[in-house]
Amino acid sequence: DIQMTQSPSSLSASVGDRVTITCRASQSISTSLNWYQQRPGKAPRLLIYAASSLQSGVPSRFSGSGSGTDFTLTISSLQPEDFATYFCQQAYITRWAFGQGTKVEIK
Amino acid sequence: EVQLVESGGGLVQPGGSLKLSCAASGFTFSDHIMDWVRQAPGKGLEWIGRGRNKAKSYTTEYAASVRGRFTISRDDSKSSLYLQMNSLKVEDTAVYYCSRLYESSGYYYSDSWGQGTLVTVSA
């Protein structure tokens, strides 16, 4: 199975900051990588699919990049509603796997 | 509007069984592959299984952690997905989500999720 590793596990940032989260796959997954946001007590929400495609309705301050084994989620200017946990997910092989999550907290 | 509503969670003893349901509305359920994903308290997301549609011969896939104990089924006439959980363990305690898979240009992703249902396995 493919393992997904995110870094950092948590970070503190201020409103307006640029935030970058990294996700690494244990083997190449081409661009079959999705990003989700989860607020406390809520279901996950799709942000980015196919590594860099923005899901409809998601603000343009979110962007994704990468291919192969290394991927990045960037929030260009952090907003109050962005304080949440972010998960990457590989969709390259059938048994999908998530990263362990990155919690974005208020500094 | 796409809606997924899970139900059937609750408290069950180790070794017991439980059947979860996911009622879908707002889209043609029979067209879509569906997943179950769980989240243990304070932990991350774990993909546990998939129920494919008629076009994919209703095949299923499972994570190693639940294979042989959990069974996914669906009833397209009721727009519903099910998760039969047997031989439950304490470590199966989690919120269980169903999600809809969407395909775009060969890429798959979970574009809609239910609100989740809590399963607690405890003596």
XYZ file of C-alpha atoms in Angstrom:
230
model
C 0.000 0.000 0.000
C 1.011 3.607 -0.513
C 1.848 5.648 2.595
C 1.247 9.387 2.758
C 3.266 11.639 5.059
C 2.365 15.249 5.737
C 4.507 17.957 7.269
C 4.284 19.731 9.525
C 1.780 17.979 11.812
C 0.710 21.362 13.098
C 1.546 25.005 12.582
C 0.626 28.354 14.069
C -0.024 31.264 11.753
C -1.667 34.669 11.694
C -4.458 35.976 9.520
C -2.922 37.131 6.245
C 0.037 34.745 6.400
C 1.052 32.510 3.528
C 0.878 28.890 4.606
C 2.419 25.852 2.917
C 1.715 22.217 3.757
C 3.701 19.372 2.262
C 2.601 15.832 1.456
C 4.914 13.026 0.375
C 3.891 9.662 -1.096
C 5.899 6.487 -0.518
C 5.892 5.844 -4.264
C 4.993 7.808 -7.351
C 1.300 8.625 -7.655
C 1.547 10.867 -10.716
C -0.910 13.684 -9.950
C -3.565 11.524 -8.260
C -3.533 13.597 -5.110
C -6.460 15.290 -3.370
C -6.563 17.791 -0.507
C -9.355 18.115 2.060
C -10.126 20.607 4.817
C -11.826 19.525 8.025
C -13.144 21.935 10.611
C -13.792 20.642 14.161
C -16.886 18.458 14.353
C -17.485 18.672 10.630
C -17.094 16.361 7.656
C -14.101 16.763 5.347
C -14.466 19.178 2.438
C -12.703 18.741 -0.892
C -10.380 21.620 -1.765
C -8.069 20.393 -4.523
C -8.187 17.348 -6.793
C -5.684 15.969 -9.280
C -2.929 17.781 -7.373
C -3.725 21.258 -8.677
C -7.373 21.546 -9.747
C -9.482 23.800 -7.541
C -12.852 22.322 -6.579
C -15.832 24.451 -7.507
C -16.716 26.956 -4.806
C -13.309 26.845 -3.100
C -11.630 30.267 -2.722
C -8.751 30.970 -5.083
C -6.356 31.576 -2.173
C -6.046 27.786 -2.044
C -3.712 26.179 -4.552
C -1.996 22.843 -5.014
C 1.089 21.709 -6.859
C 3.359 18.739 -7.329
C 3.607 15.394 -9.061
C 5.236 12.044 -8.494
C 5.895 11.836 -4.772
C 5.983 15.440 -3.542
C 3.002 17.755 -3.269
C 2.164 21.108 -1.716
C -0.988 22.853 -0.558
C -0.642 26.618 -0.291
C -2.984 29.140 1.292
C -1.886 32.501 -0.059
C -3.459 34.693 2.635
C -4.829 32.863 5.652
C -8.370 33.805 6.647
C -10.116 33.161 9.988
C -12.243 30.402 8.476
C -9.126 28.556 7.290
C -8.106 27.482 10.774
C -8.743 23.756 10.428
C -7.012 20.442 9.761
C -5.874 19.596 6.242
C -5.459 16.110 4.819
C -3.871 14.902 1.619
C -5.119 11.695 -0.018
C -3.686 9.517 -2.740
C -6.166 8.300 -5.355
C -3.634 6.445 -7.507
C -4.417 2.917 -6.364
C -7.733 1.540 -5.188
C -6.947 1.418 -1.474
C -6.884 5.142 -0.924
C -4.763 6.518 1.901
C -4.759 9.812 3.744
C -1.921 11.721 5.272
C -2.016 12.099 9.046
C -3.237 15.672 8.822
C -1.861 19.155 9.420
C -3.607 21.305 12.009
C -3.470 25.023 11.268
C -3.891 27.025 14.455
C -4.130 30.711 15.269
C -0.905 32.331 16.420
C -28.297 19.593 -3.711
C -26.281 16.474 -3.009
C -27.041 15.037 0.421
C -25.616 12.025 2.211
C -27.075 11.070 5.581
C -25.523 8.305 7.667
C -27.413 6.467 10.374
C -27.198 3.361 12.509
C -24.325 4.245 14.785
C -24.365 3.572 18.507
C -22.802 1.678 21.368
C -21.954 -1.977 20.823
C -19.946 -4.503 22.805
C -16.696 -5.983 21.487
C -17.479 -8.914 19.211
C -20.860 -7.464 18.320
C -22.339 -6.322 15.027
C -23.811 -3.134 13.653
C -25.146 -2.046 10.271
C -24.709 1.519 9.085
C -26.767 3.141 6.348
C -26.063 6.083 4.082
C -29.095 7.621 2.396
C -28.309 9.613 -0.731
C -30.349 12.293 -2.457
C -29.909 15.079 -4.973
C -28.077 12.972 -7.557
C -28.358 9.708 -9.481
C -27.007 7.319 -6.850
C -26.704 4.387 -9.247
C -24.168 6.288 -11.348
C -21.663 6.695 -8.530
C -19.054 4.685 -6.697
C -19.301 5.225 -2.937
C -16.769 5.008 -0.112
C -16.771 4.555 3.639
C -14.162 6.516 5.622
C -13.778 6.557 9.396
C -12.128 8.792 11.963
C -11.232 7.587 15.440
C -11.598 10.202 18.193
C -8.871 12.810 17.839
C -7.260 10.940 14.952
C -6.969 11.245 11.195
C -9.063 9.885 8.345
C -8.924 6.208 7.410
C -10.320 4.882 4.136
C -12.047 1.588 4.913
C -13.897 0.512 1.810
C -15.589 1.088 -1.523
C -18.816 -0.024 -3.149
C -18.758 0.310 -6.898
C -21.784 0.821 -9.125
C -23.501 -1.455 -11.630
C -21.194 -0.266 -14.410
C -18.308 -1.610 -12.324
C -20.176 -4.843 -11.514
C -20.946 -3.834 -7.927
C -17.459 -4.874 -6.845
C -16.125 -3.939 -3.428
C -12.734 -3.183 -1.887
C -11.664 -3.077 1.747
C -8.797 -1.853 3.855
C -6.763 -4.588 5.491
C -7.935 -3.423 8.930
C -11.572 -4.387 8.212
C -11.339 -7.003 5.464
C -13.252 -10.149 6.412
C -15.237 -8.358 9.126
C -16.961 -5.525 7.258
C -19.180 -5.819 4.181
C -20.310 -3.007 1.910
C -23.537 -3.283 -0.034
C -25.891 -0.949 -1.804
C -29.510 -0.757 -2.887
C -29.788 1.500 -5.900
C -33.604 1.372 -5.740
C -33.384 3.031 -2.316
C -30.366 5.225 -3.129
C -28.646 3.745 -0.120
C -25.227 2.426 0.808
C -24.657 0.077 3.723
C -21.804 -1.041 5.935
C -22.302 -4.294 7.833
C -19.772 -4.468 10.648
C -19.165 -7.780 12.408
C -16.690 -8.921 15.051
C -16.302 -5.347 16.199
C -13.218 -4.345 18.141
C -12.562 -1.460 20.527
C -10.299 0.041 17.853
C -13.261 0.284 15.454
C -14.605 3.130 17.589
C -14.886 6.083 15.218
C -17.116 8.434 13.315
C -18.046 6.723 10.057
C -18.558 8.815 6.941
C -19.905 7.851 3.552
C -18.675 9.807 0.566
C -19.474 10.043 -3.113
C -16.751 9.512 -5.650
C -16.615 11.805 -8.638
C -14.533 11.297 -11.743
C -13.131 14.057 -13.907
C -10.741 13.401 -16.765
C -9.677 10.126 -15.227
C -9.127 11.534 -11.749
C -11.238 10.365 -8.816
C -12.017 12.265 -5.635
C -14.620 12.382 -2.841
C -16.620 15.485 -3.626
C -19.486 15.023 -1.151
C -19.561 13.673 2.382
C -22.203 12.858 4.946
C -22.167 14.304 8.450
C -20.986 11.011 9.935
C -22.352 8.574 12.503
C -20.524 7.615 15.693
C -19.817 3.973 16.477
C -18.558 3.204 19.975
C -17.267 -0.275 20.737
C -16.987 -0.767 24.471
C -17.839 -3.254 27.174
